[in-house]
């Protein structure tokens, strides 16, 4: 077993991160496996060295030791670009200049039982399909044309989920992708990759076997498994844990500095207290 914790250095780690990190660490250790730390600094406009330093301090304080050198997404930008180019050679990657407002305006009126949003934002109506990859500019996003890649009941990939909320085997059907995901973004404007595209490659390159993270990313697993499959990469087992909520039942976000691990530490909590707070 090889697991990882992959925080973005864009704010302090909070209880939800501690939960993911401790669980991924403990599961790897219990299995005699390895635990990696990856810094997800894909978005260079938001990544900050001071947040990265705080990640190291928090993990050390929690007693979490990682194996091998720290991996950084910013070291993989060339890999993302060359992989995108080779994927584009199959003819399904197209540049897209639609803003969120454009997409909202072009989307069909909501229908009962049909989701408007997927793991990659509002389900894209396909406005820019047909634009040639060769005509892209740096300010375009790059999308994957699912209509060219998934048709009917052809063989599709599946994945295993072992977390408490959704445990089971899931097939990534063409229908699921077309109606609940929509053409995914592989690279955001002026960026080397999108989150989904980058993590799939990063996990494969580091031979991750189990991805352990919060339940808010469960839906993203369908898209990520599909991208793995399209690129001929090995699959992973997913384990999505319960979300840690605040006293009002809201999911914790980066801006909830009151729940920052560093704040608990300053207030005299022990690492054992943190484990108790997340139920471990
Ligand atoms: N950097 C991502 C995050 O912090 C990683 C999510 C994942 O584990 O796939 O949300």
Tab-separated table of C-alpha atoms and ligand atoms in Angstrom:
chain	number	residue	atom	x	y	z
A	1	UNK	CA	0.000	0.000	0.000
A	2	UNK	CA	1.236	3.441	-0.898
A	3	UNK	CA	-0.825	6.440	0.221
A	4	UNK	CA	-0.313	10.177	0.098
A	5	UNK	CA	-1.395	13.424	1.642
A	6	UNK	CA	-1.587	16.220	-0.941
A	7	UNK	CA	-2.397	19.622	0.554
A	8	UNK	CA	-2.355	22.853	-1.456
A	9	UNK	CA	-0.134	25.497	0.199
A	10	UNK	CA	-2.796	28.175	-0.043
A	11	UNK	CA	-3.850	28.443	3.597
A	12	UNK	CA	-3.490	26.770	6.986
A	13	UNK	CA	-4.265	23.071	7.445
A	14	UNK	CA	-7.459	22.581	9.410
A	15	UNK	CA	-9.082	19.604	11.122
A	16	UNK	CA	-10.290	18.118	7.821
A	17	UNK	CA	-6.731	18.043	6.501
A	18	UNK	CA	-5.501	16.509	9.746
A	19	UNK	CA	-8.096	13.768	9.320
A	20	UNK	CA	-6.938	12.977	5.751
A	21	UNK	CA	-3.268	13.096	6.695
A	22	UNK	CA	-3.552	10.926	9.836
A	23	UNK	CA	-5.773	8.366	8.107
A	24	UNK	CA	-3.547	8.078	5.026
A	25	UNK	CA	-0.489	7.797	7.272
A	26	UNK	CA	-1.996	5.249	9.678
A	27	UNK	CA	-3.435	3.061	6.914
A	28	UNK	CA	-0.062	2.880	5.158
A	29	UNK	CA	1.808	2.133	8.392
A	30	UNK	CA	-0.713	-0.544	9.467
A	31	UNK	CA	-0.201	-2.284	6.128
A	32	UNK	CA	3.589	-1.969	6.248
A	33	UNK	CA	3.322	0.341	3.244
A	34	UNK	CA	4.533	3.826	2.420
A	35	UNK	CA	3.152	7.292	2.966
A	36	UNK	CA	4.113	10.217	0.701
A	37	UNK	CA	3.721	13.959	1.074
A	38	UNK	CA	2.894	15.915	-2.068
A	39	UNK	CA	2.631	19.695	-2.188
A	40	UNK	CA	-0.167	20.544	-4.627
A	41	UNK	CA	1.195	23.899	-5.771
A	42	UNK	CA	-0.413	23.746	-9.208
A	43	UNK	CA	-1.886	27.202	-8.802
A	44	UNK	CA	1.260	29.285	-8.580
A	45	UNK	CA	-0.731	32.471	-8.154
A	46	UNK	CA	-2.030	31.240	-4.791
A	47	UNK	CA	0.725	28.951	-3.478
A	48	UNK	CA	2.868	30.546	-0.739
A	49	UNK	CA	6.102	29.357	0.848
A	50	UNK	CA	4.876	30.299	4.326
A	51	UNK	CA	1.837	28.018	4.003
A	52	UNK	CA	4.093	25.206	2.846
A	53	UNK	CA	6.370	25.709	5.863
A	54	UNK	CA	3.343	25.581	8.140
A	55	UNK	CA	2.290	22.251	6.550
A	56	UNK	CA	5.666	20.737	7.539
A	57	UNK	CA	5.406	22.143	11.065
A	58	UNK	CA	1.855	20.881	11.545
A	59	UNK	CA	2.654	17.378	10.267
A	60	UNK	CA	5.764	17.102	12.406
A	61	UNK	CA	3.823	18.234	15.441
A	62	UNK	CA	1.117	15.648	14.674
A	63	UNK	CA	3.835	12.984	14.599
A	64	UNK	CA	3.368	12.249	10.913
A	65	UNK	CA	6.528	11.231	9.084
A	66	UNK	CA	6.499	10.784	5.338
A	67	UNK	CA	8.673	8.501	3.233
A	68	UNK	CA	11.099	9.814	0.638
A	69	UNK	CA	11.410	13.349	-0.658
A	70	UNK	CA	8.438	15.692	-0.816
A	71	UNK	CA	6.837	15.675	-4.275
A	72	UNK	CA	5.721	18.981	-5.794
A	73	UNK	CA	3.278	19.539	-8.633
A	74	UNK	CA	5.314	22.538	-9.820
A	75	UNK	CA	8.096	20.092	-10.754
A	76	UNK	CA	5.724	18.275	-13.106
A	77	UNK	CA	4.585	21.113	-15.371
A	78	UNK	CA	6.532	19.749	-18.354
A	79	UNK	CA	5.050	16.304	-17.805
A	80	UNK	CA	1.520	17.770	-17.770
A	81	UNK	CA	2.159	19.679	-21.009
A	82	UNK	CA	3.672	16.783	-22.927
A	83	UNK	CA	0.946	14.400	-21.739
A	84	UNK	CA	-1.680	16.896	-22.841
A	85	UNK	CA	-0.087	17.146	-26.275
A	86	UNK	CA	-0.056	13.388	-26.711
A	87	UNK	CA	-3.657	13.091	-25.500
A	88	UNK	CA	-4.608	15.843	-27.954
A	89	UNK	CA	-3.202	13.783	-30.812
A	90	UNK	CA	-6.311	11.570	-30.534
A	91	UNK	CA	-8.394	14.597	-31.524
A	92	UNK	CA	-10.551	15.049	-28.437
A	93	UNK	CA	-8.867	18.031	-26.733
A	94	UNK	CA	-10.200	21.456	-27.659
A	95	UNK	CA	-9.578	25.013	-26.479
A	96	UNK	CA	-12.426	26.725	-24.661
A	97	UNK	CA	-12.777	30.407	-23.923
A	98	UNK	CA	-16.129	30.302	-22.131
A	99	UNK	CA	-16.379	32.145	-18.826
A	100	UNK	CA	-18.602	30.861	-16.036
A	101	UNK	CA	-21.219	33.404	-17.071
A	102	UNK	CA	-21.068	32.201	-20.712
A	103	UNK	CA	-21.576	28.613	-19.574
A	104	UNK	CA	-24.481	29.521	-17.323
A	105	UNK	CA	-26.126	31.467	-20.169
A	106	UNK	CA	-25.638	28.646	-22.710
A	107	UNK	CA	-26.682	25.789	-20.411
A	108	UNK	CA	-30.113	24.357	-21.082
A	109	UNK	CA	-32.900	25.125	-18.629
A	110	UNK	CA	-32.705	22.891	-15.538
A	111	UNK	CA	-34.679	19.673	-15.907
A	112	UNK	CA	-35.933	17.643	-13.025
A	113	UNK	CA	-33.562	14.841	-12.035
A	114	UNK	CA	-30.755	16.110	-14.293
A	115	UNK	CA	-27.893	17.693	-12.344
A	116	UNK	CA	-26.718	21.157	-13.381
A	117	UNK	CA	-23.324	20.814	-11.698
A	118	UNK	CA	-20.717	18.053	-11.765
A	119	UNK	CA	-17.327	17.669	-10.069
A	120	UNK	CA	-15.891	20.123	-12.592
A	121	UNK	CA	-18.424	22.911	-12.204
A	122	UNK	CA	-21.536	23.517	-14.267
A	123	UNK	CA	-21.987	20.737	-16.829
A	124	UNK	CA	-20.510	22.196	-19.983
A	125	UNK	CA	-22.925	22.608	-22.901
A	126	UNK	CA	-20.185	21.997	-25.474
A	127	UNK	CA	-20.086	25.503	-26.965
A	128	UNK	CA	-16.412	25.368	-28.024
A	129	UNK	CA	-16.396	21.728	-29.210
A	130	UNK	CA	-15.062	21.729	-32.729
A	131	UNK	CA	-12.362	24.343	-32.112
A	132	UNK	CA	-8.976	22.908	-33.108
A	133	UNK	CA	-6.297	22.202	-30.502
A	134	UNK	CA	-3.784	23.907	-32.827
A	135	UNK	CA	-5.753	27.157	-32.500
A	136	UNK	CA	-5.397	27.361	-28.716
A	137	UNK	CA	-4.013	30.453	-26.995
A	138	UNK	CA	-2.566	30.597	-23.455
A	139	UNK	CA	-5.736	32.239	-22.168
A	140	UNK	CA	-7.914	29.310	-23.293
A	141	UNK	CA	-8.881	26.429	-21.059
A	142	UNK	CA	-8.409	22.979	-22.630
A	143	UNK	CA	-11.328	20.585	-22.452
A	144	UNK	CA	-11.834	16.931	-23.296
A	145	UNK	CA	-14.632	16.148	-25.734
A	146	UNK	CA	-16.429	13.254	-24.049
A	147	UNK	CA	-18.832	12.870	-26.962
A	148	UNK	CA	-15.897	11.752	-29.104
A	149	UNK	CA	-14.601	9.294	-26.527
A	150	UNK	CA	-17.554	7.648	-24.810
A	151	UNK	CA	-20.292	6.106	-26.844
A	152	UNK	CA	-22.925	3.684	-25.791
A	153	UNK	CA	-22.247	0.599	-23.739
A	154	UNK	CA	-18.607	0.076	-24.772
A	155	UNK	CA	-16.359	-1.323	-22.076
A	156	UNK	CA	-15.817	1.313	-19.417
A	157	UNK	CA	-13.565	1.451	-16.341
A	158	UNK	CA	-14.570	0.761	-12.738
A	159	UNK	CA	-13.135	1.576	-9.339
A	160	UNK	CA	-13.286	0.331	-5.760
A	161	UNK	CA	-14.268	2.601	-2.876
A	162	UNK	CA	-13.552	1.469	0.698
A	163	UNK	CA	-14.634	4.535	2.704
A	164	UNK	CA	-17.523	4.262	5.189
A	165	UNK	CA	-20.036	6.394	3.260
A	166	UNK	CA	-19.874	4.928	-0.224
A	167	UNK	CA	-18.092	1.551	0.071
A	168	UNK	CA	-18.563	-0.516	-3.064
A	169	UNK	CA	-17.602	-1.094	-6.685
A	170	UNK	CA	-18.510	1.592	-9.192
A	171	UNK	CA	-18.598	1.486	-12.940
A	172	UNK	CA	-17.839	4.721	-14.752
A	173	UNK	CA	-20.525	4.581	-17.404
A	174	UNK	CA	-20.762	6.700	-20.545
A	175	UNK	CA	-24.125	7.938	-19.317
A	176	UNK	CA	-22.668	9.046	-15.976
A	177	UNK	CA	-19.860	10.947	-17.696
A	178	UNK	CA	-22.062	12.615	-20.286
A	179	UNK	CA	-24.911	13.623	-17.977
A	180	UNK	CA	-23.253	14.125	-14.577
A	181	UNK	CA	-19.705	15.229	-15.374
A	182	UNK	CA	-19.555	16.946	-18.777
A	183	UNK	CA	-16.476	17.787	-20.841
A	184	UNK	CA	-13.756	18.159	-18.175
A	185	UNK	CA	-11.117	20.865	-18.140
A	186	UNK	CA	-7.638	19.372	-18.544
A	187	UNK	CA	-5.834	22.706	-18.231
A	188	UNK	CA	-7.068	26.015	-16.898
A	189	UNK	CA	-6.209	29.274	-18.667
A	190	UNK	CA	-2.529	30.141	-18.256
A	191	UNK	CA	-1.945	27.010	-16.186
A	192	UNK	CA	-0.131	23.771	-16.974
A	193	UNK	CA	-3.002	21.513	-15.925
A	194	UNK	CA	-6.275	21.313	-14.060
A	195	UNK	CA	-6.577	19.721	-10.635
A	196	UNK	CA	-8.190	16.510	-11.982
A	197	UNK	CA	-5.674	16.008	-14.770
A	198	UNK	CA	-2.683	16.744	-12.536
A	199	UNK	CA	-3.623	14.502	-9.597
A	200	UNK	CA	-4.283	11.532	-11.842
A	201	UNK	CA	-0.821	11.844	-13.352
A	202	UNK	CA	0.876	12.626	-10.032
A	203	UNK	CA	-0.674	9.619	-8.301
A	204	UNK	CA	0.287	7.313	-11.165
A	205	UNK	CA	3.871	8.623	-11.387
A	206	UNK	CA	4.393	8.002	-7.666
A	207	UNK	CA	2.717	4.562	-7.713
A	208	UNK	CA	0.012	5.530	-5.262
A	209	UNK	CA	-2.293	2.559	-4.608
A	210	UNK	CA	-4.877	4.167	-2.267
A	211	UNK	CA	-6.214	7.722	-2.430
A	212	UNK	CA	-7.570	8.817	0.959
A	213	UNK	CA	-9.397	12.141	1.139
A	214	UNK	CA	-12.635	13.873	2.169
A	215	UNK	CA	-16.043	12.744	0.928
A	216	UNK	CA	-16.519	15.988	-1.021
A	217	UNK	CA	-14.248	14.484	-3.688
A	218	UNK	CA	-16.143	11.215	-4.101
A	219	UNK	CA	-17.939	12.382	-7.279
A	220	UNK	CA	-14.612	13.507	-8.736
A	221	UNK	CA	-13.435	9.878	-8.605
A	222	UNK	CA	-15.607	8.973	-11.614
A	223	UNK	CA	-13.902	11.629	-13.703
A	224	UNK	CA	-10.441	10.847	-12.343
A	225	UNK	CA	-10.834	7.107	-12.958
A	226	UNK	CA	-11.920	7.858	-16.510
A	227	UNK	CA	-8.868	10.073	-17.104
A	228	UNK	CA	-6.579	7.317	-15.754
A	229	UNK	CA	-8.161	4.865	-18.123
A	230	UNK	CA	-7.894	7.166	-21.124
A	231	UNK	CA	-4.195	7.655	-20.435
A	232	UNK	CA	-3.542	3.965	-19.818
A	233	UNK	CA	-2.533	4.589	-16.185
A	234	UNK	CA	-3.010	2.115	-13.342
A	235	UNK	CA	-6.095	2.494	-11.161
A	236	UNK	CA	-6.165	3.316	-7.445
A	237	UNK	CA	-8.516	2.308	-4.651
A	238	UNK	CA	-10.430	5.273	-3.229
A	239	UNK	CA	-11.258	5.854	0.424
A	240	UNK	CA	-13.352	8.945	1.136
A	241	UNK	CA	-13.748	9.799	4.796
A	242	UNK	CA	-16.515	11.778	6.495
A	243	UNK	CA	-16.178	15.525	6.365
A	244	UNK	CA	-15.374	17.381	9.540
A	245	UNK	CA	-18.051	19.990	10.017
A	246	UNK	CA	-18.136	23.084	12.174
A	247	UNK	CA	-20.601	23.548	15.017
A	248	UNK	CA	-23.242	24.746	12.563
A	249	UNK	CA	-22.800	21.659	10.377
A	250	UNK	CA	-20.973	23.487	7.588
A	251	UNK	CA	-17.983	21.900	5.881
A	252	UNK	CA	-14.690	23.430	7.046
A	253	UNK	CA	-12.900	25.564	4.494
A	254	UNK	CA	-9.433	27.060	4.297
A	255	UNK	CA	-10.767	30.386	5.496
A	256	UNK	CA	-11.863	28.812	8.787
A	257	UNK	CA	-8.646	29.834	10.447
A	258	UNK	CA	-10.231	29.284	13.856
A	259	UNK	CA	-10.000	25.543	13.098
A	260	UNK	CA	-6.412	25.735	11.924
A	261	UNK	CA	-4.186	23.049	13.423
A	262	UNK	CA	-1.658	25.769	14.280
A	263	UNK	CA	-4.316	27.602	16.285
A	264	UNK	CA	-5.152	24.484	18.303
A	265	UNK	CA	-1.442	23.977	18.863
A	266	UNK	CA	-1.007	27.547	20.125
A	267	UNK	CA	-3.997	27.065	22.395
A	268	UNK	CA	-2.284	24.107	24.079
A	269	UNK	CA	-4.017	21.128	22.431
A	270	UNK	CA	-1.995	17.910	22.026
A	271	UNK	CA	-1.740	15.782	18.870
A	272	UNK	CA	-3.846	13.206	20.737
A	273	UNK	CA	-6.565	15.852	21.198
A	274	UNK	CA	-6.587	16.418	17.417
A	275	UNK	CA	-6.960	12.683	16.788
A	276	UNK	CA	-9.860	12.682	19.262
A	277	UNK	CA	-11.512	15.658	17.562
A	278	UNK	CA	-11.588	13.903	14.182
A	279	UNK	CA	-12.637	10.600	15.738
A	280	UNK	CA	-9.416	8.634	15.285
B	1	LIG	N1	-4.687	19.207	-3.363
B	1	LIG	C1	-5.985	18.608	-3.306
B	1	LIG	C2	-6.758	19.202	-2.145
B	1	LIG	O1	-6.146	19.700	-1.222
B	1	LIG	C3	-5.843	17.111	-3.175
B	1	LIG	C4	-7.133	16.400	-3.240
B	1	LIG	C5	-6.921	14.932	-3.462
B	1	LIG	O2	-6.521	14.269	-2.499
B	1	LIG	O3	-7.133	14.475	-4.572
B	1	LIG	O4	-7.969	19.204	-2.160
